[in-house]
Coordinates of C-alpha atoms and ligand atoms in Angstrom, one line a residue:
X1 CA 78.6 151.7 -124.1
X2 CA 76.3 148.5 -124.3
X3 CA 72.9 148.5 -125.3
X4 CA 70.1 146.6 -123.3
X5 CA 69.6 143.6 -125.7
X6 CA 66.1 143.6 -126.4
X7 CA 63.7 141.0 -128.4
X8 CA 63.4 142.2 -132.5
X9 CA 60.1 142.9 -133.1
X10 CA 57.6 141.1 -135.1
X11 CA 58.2 141.4 -138.7
X12 CA 57.0 138.4 -140.4
X13 CA 53.9 139.9 -141.4
X14 CA 53.4 142.0 -144.9
X15 CA 53.7 145.6 -143.9
X16 CA 51.0 147.8 -145.8
X17 CA 52.9 151.1 -145.3
X18 CA 56.0 152.4 -144.1
X19 CA 55.4 156.0 -143.1
X20 CA 58.2 158.6 -142.9
X21 CA 58.3 162.0 -141.2
X22 CA 60.8 164.4 -139.8
X23 CA 58.8 165.3 -136.8
X24 CA 55.9 163.1 -135.3
X25 CA 53.7 164.9 -132.0
X26 CA 52.2 161.4 -130.8
X27 CA 52.2 162.9 -126.5
X28 CA 53.1 166.4 -125.6
X29 CA 55.7 164.6 -123.3
X30 CA 57.7 163.7 -126.4
X31 CA 58.8 167.6 -128.3
X32 CA 59.6 166.0 -131.1
X33 CA 57.3 168.0 -133.7
X34 CA 57.1 171.5 -134.4
X35 CA 53.9 172.1 -135.5
X36 CA 50.8 171.2 -137.8
X37 CA 52.8 168.4 -139.7
X38 CA 54.2 166.5 -137.0
X39 CA 51.1 166.3 -135.0
X40 CA 49.2 165.3 -138.1
X41 CA 51.7 162.2 -138.4
X42 CA 50.9 161.4 -134.5
X43 CA 47.3 161.1 -135.5
X44 CA 47.9 159.1 -138.5
X45 CA 49.9 156.8 -136.8
X46 CA 47.7 156.7 -134.0
X47 CA 44.9 155.4 -136.5
X48 CA 46.8 153.2 -138.0
X49 CA 47.0 151.2 -134.8
X50 CA 43.0 151.8 -133.7
X51 CA 42.5 150.5 -137.4
X52 CA 44.6 147.8 -137.4
X53 CA 46.5 149.1 -140.7
X54 CA 50.1 146.4 -140.8
X55 CA 52.5 149.6 -140.8
X56 CA 55.7 151.2 -139.5
X57 CA 56.9 154.6 -138.6
X58 CA 60.0 156.2 -138.8
X59 CA 61.0 159.6 -137.6
X60 CA 64.4 161.3 -136.0
X61 CA 64.6 161.6 -132.1
X62 CA 65.0 165.2 -132.3
X63 CA 66.3 164.7 -128.7
X64 CA 66.5 168.4 -127.9
X65 CA 62.9 169.4 -129.1
X66 CA 62.6 171.6 -131.3
X67 CA 62.6 174.5 -129.2
X68 CA 61.1 176.0 -125.7
X69 CA 59.8 179.5 -126.3
X70 CA 60.2 182.0 -123.2
X71 CA 58.9 185.4 -124.0
X72 CA 59.7 188.6 -121.9
X73 CA 57.2 191.7 -120.8
X74 CA 57.4 192.5 -125.0
X75 CA 56.8 189.8 -125.8
X76 CA 60.5 188.8 -127.5
X77 CA 61.1 185.7 -127.8
X78 CA 63.9 183.5 -126.9
X79 CA 64.7 179.9 -127.6
X80 CA 65.8 177.3 -125.2
X81 CA 66.4 173.4 -125.6
X82 CA 63.4 171.5 -125.4
X83 CA 65.2 168.3 -123.6
X84 CA 63.1 165.1 -123.1
X85 CA 63.7 162.0 -121.8
X86 CA 63.9 158.8 -124.7
X87 CA 64.2 156.3 -121.9
X88 CA 61.1 156.8 -120.2
X89 CA 59.0 156.2 -124.1
X90 CA 61.4 154.0 -126.1
X91 CA 63.9 151.4 -126.2
X92 CA 67.2 151.2 -127.9
X93 CA 67.7 148.5 -130.5
X94 CA 71.0 146.4 -131.1
X95 CA 70.8 146.7 -135.0
X96 CA 73.2 149.9 -136.5
X97 CA 73.3 150.4 -140.1
X98 CA 76.3 153.0 -142.0
X99 CA 75.2 156.2 -143.8
X100 CA 77.7 157.4 -145.7
X101 CA 77.8 161.2 -145.9
X102 CA 81.2 163.4 -147.3
X103 CA 83.0 160.1 -147.6
X104 CA 82.5 159.6 -143.6
X105 CA 80.6 156.4 -142.4
X106 CA 78.1 158.1 -139.8
X107 CA 76.3 155.0 -137.5
X108 CA 72.6 155.4 -137.2
X109 CA 70.6 153.7 -134.9
X110 CA 67.4 153.5 -134.0
X111 CA 64.7 154.1 -130.8
X112 CA 62.0 151.8 -130.7
X113 CA 58.1 153.1 -129.5
X114 CA 55.0 151.4 -129.5
X115 CA 51.7 153.2 -130.6
X116 CA 49.2 151.1 -128.8
X117 CA 45.5 151.6 -129.4
X118 CA 42.7 150.3 -127.6
X119 CA 41.3 148.5 -130.3
X120 CA 44.6 145.8 -129.8
X121 CA 46.0 147.1 -132.6
X122 CA 49.7 148.4 -132.5
X123 CA 52.5 150.3 -135.1
X124 CA 56.0 150.5 -133.9
X125 CA 57.7 154.0 -134.4
X126 CA 61.7 154.0 -135.0
X127 CA 63.1 156.9 -134.0
X128 CA 67.0 157.3 -135.2
X129 CA 69.9 158.3 -133.6
X130 CA 73.0 159.0 -134.2
X131 CA 74.2 160.3 -130.7
X132 CA 76.9 157.1 -130.9
X133 CA 80.4 157.0 -129.9
X134 CA 81.4 155.8 -133.1
X135 CA 80.6 159.3 -135.1
X136 CA 82.6 162.6 -134.4
X137 CA 80.8 165.1 -132.5
X138 CA 79.3 166.9 -135.5
X139 CA 77.3 163.6 -136.9
X140 CA 76.0 163.1 -133.1
X141 CA 73.9 165.7 -133.3
X142 CA 72.4 165.7 -136.6
X143 CA 69.5 164.0 -134.2
X144 CA 69.2 166.7 -132.0
X145 CA 67.4 169.3 -133.3
X146 CA 64.3 169.5 -135.1
X147 CA 64.8 172.1 -138.6
X148 CA 67.9 173.7 -137.0
X149 CA 71.1 174.2 -138.6
X150 CA 72.3 175.1 -142.4
X151 CA 71.4 173.1 -145.4
X152 CA 74.6 170.9 -144.8
X153 CA 72.7 169.9 -141.7
X154 CA 69.5 169.7 -143.3
X155 CA 70.4 167.2 -146.4
X156 CA 72.4 165.3 -143.6
X157 CA 69.3 164.9 -141.0
X158 CA 67.6 164.2 -144.5
X159 CA 69.9 161.7 -145.4
X160 CA 69.6 160.3 -142.2
X161 CA 66.0 160.2 -142.6
X162 CA 65.5 158.8 -146.2
X163 CA 68.5 156.4 -146.4
X164 CA 69.2 155.7 -143.1
X165 CA 65.8 154.9 -142.0
X166 CA 65.2 152.7 -144.8
X167 CA 68.4 150.6 -144.2
X168 CA 67.1 150.1 -140.9
X169 CA 63.8 148.6 -141.6
X170 CA 65.8 146.4 -143.9
X171 CA 68.4 145.6 -141.0
X172 CA 65.5 144.5 -138.4
X173 CA 64.1 142.6 -140.8
X174 CA 60.7 144.0 -142.4
X175 CA 60.9 142.7 -146.6
X176 CA 57.5 143.2 -147.4
X177 CA 56.8 146.8 -147.5
X178 CA 53.9 147.5 -150.1
X179 CA 54.0 151.5 -149.9
X180 CA 56.3 154.1 -148.4
X181 CA 54.9 156.9 -147.9
X182 CA 56.4 160.3 -147.4
X183 CA 55.3 162.9 -145.0
X184 CA 56.5 166.0 -146.7
X185 CA 59.5 165.3 -149.0
X186 CA 61.8 165.7 -146.4
X187 CA 62.1 162.0 -146.6
X188 CA 62.7 162.3 -150.4
X189 CA 66.3 160.3 -150.0
X190 CA 64.6 157.2 -149.7
X191 CA 64.0 157.1 -153.3
X192 CA 67.4 157.2 -154.2
X193 CA 67.9 154.3 -151.5
X194 CA 65.1 152.1 -152.8
X195 CA 67.1 153.0 -157.0
X196 CA 69.9 151.9 -155.4
X197 CA 68.5 148.4 -154.0
X198 CA 67.3 147.6 -158.0
X199 CA 70.3 148.5 -159.7
X200 CA 71.9 146.2 -162.3
X201 CA 76.1 147.1 -162.5
X202 CA 76.1 145.8 -166.2
X203 CA 73.4 148.0 -167.6
X204 CA 75.6 150.9 -168.8
X205 CA 72.6 153.3 -169.6
X206 CA 71.0 154.8 -166.3
X207 CA 67.4 154.5 -167.8
X208 CA 67.2 150.6 -168.1
X209 CA 70.4 150.2 -164.9
X210 CA 67.6 151.2 -162.4
X211 CA 64.3 149.8 -162.3
X212 CA 61.8 153.3 -161.9
X213 CA 58.8 151.8 -162.6
X214 CA 59.0 149.1 -159.6
X215 CA 60.4 152.1 -156.8
X216 CA 57.4 154.2 -158.6
X217 CA 54.8 151.9 -157.5
X218 CA 56.2 152.2 -153.9
X219 CA 56.1 155.6 -153.0
X220 CA 53.5 157.7 -152.2
X221 CA 54.0 161.4 -151.5
X222 CA 51.7 164.0 -149.2
X223 CA 53.1 167.9 -150.2
X224 CA 51.8 169.9 -147.3
X225 CA 51.9 173.6 -148.3
X226 CA 52.0 176.1 -151.3
X227 CA 54.9 178.3 -149.5
X228 CA 57.9 177.7 -151.4
X229 CA 60.2 177.5 -147.9
X230 CA 58.1 174.5 -147.4
X231 CA 59.9 172.8 -150.2
X232 CA 63.0 171.9 -149.4
X233 CA 65.8 172.7 -152.1
X234 CA 69.5 172.6 -152.1
X235 CA 72.4 173.4 -154.1
X236 CA 73.0 170.3 -156.1
X237 CA 76.4 170.2 -156.0
X238 CA 76.6 170.1 -152.3
X239 CA 73.7 167.0 -152.4
X240 CA 76.4 165.4 -154.5
X241 CA 79.0 166.3 -152.3
X242 CA 77.4 165.2 -149.3
X243 CA 75.4 162.0 -150.8
X244 CA 78.5 161.2 -153.0
X245 CA 78.4 161.2 -156.6
X246 CA 77.8 157.3 -157.1
X247 CA 74.2 158.2 -155.2
X248 CA 72.7 160.0 -158.2
X249 CA 70.8 157.3 -160.2
X250 CA 69.6 159.4 -162.6
X251 CA 69.6 162.7 -164.2
X252 CA 67.9 165.5 -162.4
X253 CA 66.3 166.2 -165.8
X254 CA 62.8 166.4 -164.8
X255 CA 63.9 169.2 -162.3
X256 CA 63.3 173.1 -164.0
X257 CA 66.2 174.3 -162.0
X258 CA 69.0 171.9 -162.2
X259 CA 71.2 173.5 -160.1
X260 CA 68.8 172.9 -157.2
X261 CA 67.9 169.5 -155.9
X262 CA 64.6 170.0 -154.9
X263 CA 63.1 167.5 -152.9
X264 CA 59.4 168.0 -153.6
X265 CA 60.3 167.5 -157.4
X266 CA 62.3 163.8 -157.0
X267 CA 58.9 162.8 -154.7
X268 CA 56.6 164.0 -157.4
X269 CA 58.8 162.2 -160.1
X270 CA 59.0 158.8 -158.0
X271 CA 55.7 158.5 -156.5
X272 CA 52.8 156.8 -158.0
X273 CA 50.4 158.6 -155.0
X274 CA 50.5 162.6 -154.9
X275 CA 48.6 164.0 -152.7
X276 CA 47.5 167.8 -151.6
X277 CA 45.8 168.0 -148.1
X278 CA 42.3 169.5 -149.2
X279 CA 40.4 170.3 -152.4
X280 CA 41.8 173.9 -152.8
X281 CA 45.2 172.5 -151.9
X282 CA 45.0 169.8 -154.8
X283 CA 44.0 172.7 -157.1
X284 CA 47.2 175.2 -156.1
X285 CA 49.6 172.2 -155.7
X286 CA 48.4 171.1 -159.4
X287 CA 49.3 175.1 -160.9
X288 CA 52.6 174.5 -158.9
X289 CA 53.5 171.7 -160.5
X290 CA 52.0 171.4 -163.3
X291 CA 51.8 167.7 -165.7
X292 CA 51.8 165.9 -162.4
X293 CA 48.5 164.1 -161.7
X294 CA 47.7 165.0 -157.9
X295 CA 44.9 163.9 -155.8
X296 CA 43.3 165.3 -152.3
X297 CA 42.7 163.6 -149.0
X298 CA 41.9 166.0 -146.9
X299 CA 43.4 165.8 -143.9
X300 CA 41.9 164.8 -140.3
X301 CA 42.4 164.9 -136.5
X302 CA 42.6 161.8 -134.6
X303 CA 39.3 161.9 -132.5
X304 CA 40.0 160.6 -129.2
X305 CA 42.8 162.0 -129.0
X306 CA 41.6 166.0 -129.6
X307 CA 38.3 165.2 -127.5
X308 CA 38.0 167.2 -124.5
X309 CA 37.5 164.9 -121.0
X310 CA 33.6 166.5 -120.7
X311 CA 32.8 166.1 -124.0
X312 CA 34.6 162.5 -124.2
X313 CA 32.2 161.7 -120.7
X314 CA 29.4 162.9 -122.9
X315 CA 29.9 161.3 -126.1
X316 CA 30.5 157.6 -124.3
X317 CA 26.9 158.6 -122.3
X318 CA 25.2 158.8 -125.5
X319 CA 27.4 157.6 -128.7
X320 CA 29.1 154.5 -127.2
X321 CA 31.4 153.5 -129.7
X322 CA 32.2 157.1 -131.1
X323 CA 36.1 157.1 -130.6
X324 CA 36.2 153.4 -132.8
X325 CA 34.0 154.8 -135.2
X326 CA 33.9 158.8 -135.3
X327 CA 31.5 158.7 -138.2
X328 CA 29.0 158.0 -135.4
X329 CA 29.7 161.4 -133.9
X330 CA 26.8 162.8 -136.6
X331 CA 24.5 161.2 -134.0
X332 CA 25.0 164.3 -131.8
X333 CA 21.9 165.6 -132.5
X334 CA 19.9 163.3 -130.3
X335 CA 22.1 164.5 -127.2
X336 CA 19.9 167.3 -125.1
X337 CA 21.2 171.2 -125.8
X338 CA 22.0 172.1 -121.9
X339 CA 24.4 168.2 -121.6
X340 CA 26.4 169.9 -124.8
X341 CA 26.6 172.9 -122.9
X342 CA 27.5 171.3 -119.2
X343 CA 30.4 169.9 -121.4
X344 CA 31.7 173.2 -123.0
X345 CA 31.0 174.8 -119.7
X346 CA 33.6 172.5 -117.9
X347 CA 35.8 172.7 -121.0
X348 CA 36.0 176.0 -120.7
X349 CA 36.6 176.2 -116.8
X350 CA 39.8 173.6 -117.3
X351 CA 41.1 176.1 -120.1
X352 CA 40.6 179.1 -117.9
X353 CA 41.9 177.1 -114.5
X354 CA 44.9 176.3 -116.9
X355 CA 45.6 180.0 -117.8
X356 CA 45.2 180.8 -114.1
X357 CA 47.7 178.4 -113.4
X358 CA 50.1 179.4 -116.4
X359 CA 49.4 183.4 -116.0
X360 CA 47.7 184.0 -113.0
X361 CA 44.8 186.0 -114.7
X362 CA 40.8 185.2 -114.0
X363 CA 38.4 185.4 -117.0
X364 CA 34.9 185.6 -117.2
X365 CA 33.2 182.4 -117.7
X366 CA 30.0 184.1 -119.4
X367 CA 32.4 186.3 -122.2
X368 CA 32.4 185.4 -125.7
X369 CA 36.3 184.0 -125.5
X370 CA 37.9 183.2 -129.1
X371 CA 41.1 181.3 -129.5
X372 CA 43.7 181.6 -132.2
X373 CA 46.7 179.5 -131.9
X374 CA 49.0 178.7 -134.7
X375 CA 52.5 179.0 -135.6
X376 CA 53.4 182.9 -135.3
X377 CA 54.6 183.9 -139.2
X378 CA 53.1 186.6 -142.1
X379 CA 50.8 184.5 -143.8
X380 CA 48.7 183.4 -141.0
X381 CA 47.5 187.2 -140.2
X382 CA 47.7 186.6 -136.3
X383 CA 47.1 191.0 -136.0
X384 CA 44.1 190.5 -138.4
X385 CA 41.8 191.0 -135.7
X386 CA 43.3 194.0 -134.5
X387 CA 43.4 195.8 -137.3
X388 CA 40.8 198.4 -136.1
X389 CA 41.0 198.7 -132.4
X390 CA 38.8 201.1 -132.0
X391 CA 36.3 199.5 -133.4
X392 CA 36.8 196.2 -131.8
X393 CA 36.7 198.2 -128.1
X394 CA 33.4 199.7 -129.5
X395 CA 32.2 195.9 -130.0
X396 CA 32.8 195.1 -126.8
X397 CA 30.6 196.2 -123.5
X398 CA 29.5 195.2 -120.1
X399 CA 27.5 193.0 -121.0
X400 CA 29.2 191.4 -124.6
X401 CA 32.9 191.3 -123.0
X402 CA 35.4 190.0 -125.5
X403 CA 38.4 187.8 -124.1
X404 CA 41.2 186.4 -126.6
X405 CA 43.8 184.2 -126.2
X406 CA 46.2 183.6 -128.3
X407 CA 48.9 181.4 -128.4
X408 CA 52.2 180.3 -130.9
X409 CA 56.0 180.1 -131.6
X410 CA 57.5 182.2 -134.0
X411 CA 60.5 179.9 -136.2
X412 CA 63.8 181.0 -134.6
X413 CA 64.8 182.4 -137.9
X414 CA 61.7 183.9 -139.0
X415 CA 62.2 188.0 -138.4
X416 CA 58.9 188.7 -139.0
X417 CA 56.9 186.0 -136.9
X418 CA 59.2 187.4 -133.8
X419 CA 58.0 190.9 -134.7
X420 CA 54.0 189.9 -134.8
X421 CA 54.4 188.5 -131.1
X422 CA 55.8 192.0 -129.8
X423 CA 53.0 193.6 -132.0
X424 CA 50.3 191.7 -130.2
X425 CA 51.8 192.6 -126.8
X426 CA 51.9 196.1 -127.8
X427 CA 48.2 195.8 -129.0
X428 CA 47.2 194.2 -125.6
X429 CA 48.1 197.5 -123.9
X430 CA 45.5 199.6 -126.6
X431 CA 42.5 197.2 -125.9
X432 CA 39.6 198.7 -123.9
X433 CA 38.2 197.2 -120.1
X434 CA 35.7 195.3 -122.0
X435 CA 38.5 192.9 -124.1
X436 CA 40.7 190.9 -122.2
X437 CA 43.7 189.5 -124.2
X438 CA 46.3 186.6 -123.2
X439 CA 49.3 185.6 -125.2
X440 CA 50.2 181.8 -123.6
X441 CA 54.0 180.9 -123.7
X442 CA 55.1 177.7 -125.6
X443 CA 52.1 176.6 -127.5
X444 CA 52.3 172.9 -127.9
X445 CA 50.3 169.6 -127.5
X446 CA 49.4 170.4 -124.3
X447 CA 47.8 173.8 -124.6
X448 CA 46.1 173.2 -127.9
X449 CA 44.1 170.9 -126.7
X450 CA 43.0 173.2 -123.6
X451 CA 42.2 175.5 -126.2
X452 CA 40.5 174.3 -129.0
X453 CA 38.3 172.4 -126.7
X454 CA 37.7 175.8 -124.2
X455 CA 36.9 178.7 -126.2
X456 CA 33.6 179.8 -128.0
X457 CA 34.9 180.5 -131.2
X458 CA 38.2 179.3 -133.1
X459 CA 39.7 181.9 -135.5
X460 CA 41.5 181.7 -138.3
X461 CA 42.7 184.5 -140.6
X462 CA 45.5 182.9 -143.3
X463 CA 46.4 184.8 -146.1
X464 CA 44.7 182.6 -149.2
X465 CA 45.8 180.6 -150.5
X466 CA 48.2 179.7 -148.4
X467 CA 46.6 177.5 -145.6
X468 CA 46.9 174.0 -147.6
X469 CA 44.7 172.8 -145.1
X470 CA 44.9 173.1 -141.1
X471 CA 43.9 170.9 -138.5
X472 CA 43.2 172.7 -135.1
X473 CA 39.8 173.8 -137.2
X474 CA 38.6 170.2 -137.0
X475 CA 39.8 169.6 -133.4
X476 CA 37.7 172.5 -132.2
X477 CA 34.4 171.0 -134.1
X478 CA 35.3 168.2 -132.6
X479 CA 34.2 169.8 -129.2
X480 CA 31.6 172.0 -130.2
X481 CA 34.2 174.9 -130.9
X482 CA 32.4 177.2 -133.6
X483 CA 35.0 177.8 -136.4
X484 CA 35.0 181.4 -137.5
X485 CA 37.7 181.5 -140.8
X486 CA 38.5 183.0 -144.0
X487 CA 37.3 180.7 -146.5
X488 CA 41.1 178.6 -147.3
X489 CA 42.4 174.8 -146.9
X490 CA 39.6 172.4 -145.0
X491 CA 37.1 175.4 -144.1
X492 CA 36.1 175.7 -147.5
X493 CA 34.5 172.0 -146.9
X494 CA 33.7 172.4 -143.8
X495 CA 31.9 175.2 -143.5
X496 CA 28.0 176.2 -144.3
X497 CA 27.2 179.5 -142.9
X498 CA 25.5 179.7 -140.2
X499 CA 24.9 176.6 -139.3
X500 CA 28.5 175.1 -138.9
X501 CA 30.0 178.4 -138.2
X502 CA 31.2 181.5 -139.9
X503 CA 33.5 182.5 -143.2
X504 CA 35.3 185.5 -143.0
X505 CA 36.5 187.3 -146.7
X506 CA 34.6 186.4 -150.3
X507 CA 34.1 183.0 -151.5
X508 CA 36.6 183.2 -153.9
X509 CA 36.7 180.2 -157.2
X510 CA 40.4 181.3 -158.2
X511 CA 43.3 179.5 -155.9
X512 CA 45.2 182.7 -157.3
X513 CA 43.3 185.1 -155.9
X514 CA 44.8 186.9 -152.8
X515 CA 43.0 187.9 -150.2
X516 CA 42.6 192.1 -149.0
X517 CA 43.5 192.7 -145.4
X518 CA 41.6 195.4 -145.1
X519 CA 37.7 193.5 -146.6
X520 CA 38.7 190.5 -144.7
X521 CA 39.2 192.7 -141.7
X522 CA 35.7 194.3 -142.1
X523 CA 33.9 191.3 -143.2
X524 CA 34.8 189.9 -139.6
X525 CA 34.4 192.9 -137.9
X526 CA 30.7 193.0 -139.4
X527 CA 30.1 189.5 -138.9
X528 CA 31.6 189.4 -134.9
X529 CA 29.1 192.1 -133.9
X530 CA 25.6 191.7 -135.7
X531 CA 25.8 187.7 -135.7
X532 CA 28.4 186.2 -133.7
X533 CA 28.4 188.3 -130.4
X534 CA 24.3 188.9 -130.7
X535 CA 23.7 184.7 -131.1
X536 CA 26.3 184.0 -128.3
X537 CA 24.6 186.3 -125.6
X538 CA 20.7 186.8 -126.8
X539 CA 20.3 183.5 -128.7
X540 CA 22.0 180.5 -126.6
X541 CA 19.5 177.9 -128.8
X542 CA 20.7 178.4 -132.0
X543 CA 24.3 178.7 -130.8
X544 CA 24.5 175.6 -129.2
X545 CA 22.5 174.3 -132.6
X546 CA 25.3 175.4 -133.9
X547 CA 27.9 173.6 -131.6
X548 CA 26.1 170.8 -132.7
X549 CA 26.5 170.9 -136.5
X550 CA 30.0 171.6 -136.0
X551 CA 30.5 167.9 -134.1
X552 CA 28.0 166.3 -136.8
X553 CA 29.1 167.5 -140.0
X554 CA 32.3 168.0 -139.4
X555 CA 33.7 166.2 -136.3
X556 CA 32.2 163.2 -138.5
X557 CA 34.4 163.8 -141.6
X558 CA 37.3 165.6 -141.1
X559 CA 38.9 162.8 -138.5
X560 CA 42.1 160.7 -138.8
X561 CA 40.1 157.4 -139.4
X562 CA 38.3 158.8 -142.6
X563 CA 41.2 160.2 -144.1
X564 CA 43.6 156.8 -143.6
X565 CA 40.7 154.8 -144.6
X566 CA 41.0 156.9 -147.7
X567 CA 44.9 156.5 -148.0
X568 CA 44.6 152.7 -147.8
X569 CA 41.7 152.6 -150.1
X570 CA 42.9 155.2 -153.3
X571 CA 46.9 155.1 -152.4
X572 CA 48.2 152.1 -150.6
X573 CA 46.0 149.0 -152.1
Ligands
PLP1 C1 46.8 170.9 -134.3 C2 48.4 171.8 -134.0 C3 48.7 172.6 -134.9 C4 48.4 172.7 -136.5 O1 47.4 173.5 -136.5 P1 46.9 174.3 -137.6 O2 45.2 175.0 -137.7 O3 47.3 173.4 -138.6 O4 47.3 175.5 -137.7 C5 50.1 173.1 -134.5 N1 50.8 172.7 -133.4 C6 50.0 172.4 -132.6 C7 50.4 172.3 -130.9 C8 48.4 171.8 -132.8 O5 47.8 170.9 -131.7

């Protein structure tokens, strides 16, 4: 197989940050992401380009995507490969590097894709690929499935990302990289490779053999979830047998359970800046990992990506520079109310047209419509709003209908998550004639963009304190869609009751206070019935005020321009 020879990238300038991420969501046509983590990575890289931050990104090719969700009439989920054509988006580089796994040489190459901004900035993204003839059949699959396979496969994937990714950057010619940013612990093996590069063979004492300080100065780590399952840890012996004992430049002393090799501790111990993704998440993370100084730069959404066409046209008319300077969205107060409402109705029509196309169902443009879309899993509590179906049925009447649009994939191994989808399908049959429920198959960026802009209310009911940040509500607020959410993650920072939206459940000071399903549902119903439905149907003027506040107070802050500027100022320089 011959590779097209293409020119090497311009690597003369110093790189402020090399951003390592297992998944990235740049466009709906490149399904190299599973969910929020990947979408955030895509939004961050787009913002690096917008702001001309000298950056590169390293990720996996994920040639067969995460998976395509197929649902039958009962809501049983099956998974299919999501094959996409990489040639349409990227070019192969001639560079090849070798990562030694289980003593075998595994060849890694990269495909180069440029993220280009209207500002003129651009950022290369390197998609790592092991599907080359030199490799064994098994090794050729290491970059095909995102979050697939067993622990051995995962360790090897993470070695490709961290070690292979770093070797490739060096091979391409990047010499002066000031920071290595690990978006989650998946990429933390890059620390081992960085340490190896500082090795003094003569030195017998391991503590002096490597330049730990120098490596730490360059590493930045963002942790994304309080859930244990989100923190990769592997059997230490297995990691050693895959990477080779020589790849262990330090005793695993700082890790509480020595038999487990924790990617999180590896990153925590060797990063000069550790970040949680919201204020509350910083508190939770500090309790989970005492002794580490955790910062918090709250996540954001890339404004230009997540503003729907009708709102884009409206902002262009009244706030000309908004996409380059989303802080200026606070000037939305100057836009006439009727134009806000017209833009919203257009976005709602666009969503309803998509739903018609996908499901054949017709929705009522005048009916209060709520959206809920996220990974289908226990702690997200997708069924909370259906806890008392009788009550819900009573709330809705002919003039005050409710429409609920849900979407989301369950991880193939998440049995509980799959059961939740089936439960939702059963619930649908018990809903009265004035409630319409639709579950959209195969949630991804395309559906997300229509959904977060086309509903009236964006619902989020996670079990506290597990929602580290959440970003879909930020996307919704960019479109004047009103958030109705549990006080967890970013919403603790974004909500002002009845000004920017509504909260669900108590405001609790203690981060380890678990939510009570019954009380949360009760609060949800009370507010929905007595405040939200009432205001939506009877006081449109006030409703539009809330839409405006949602944009002015939240979209102007919870965007990746603010987030990246904070990373540059606080973590990178
Ligand atoms: C924004 C987004 C997410 C993350 O949403 P959360 O609110 O963090 O759950 C997941 N999937 C897609 C497709 C998204 O666009």
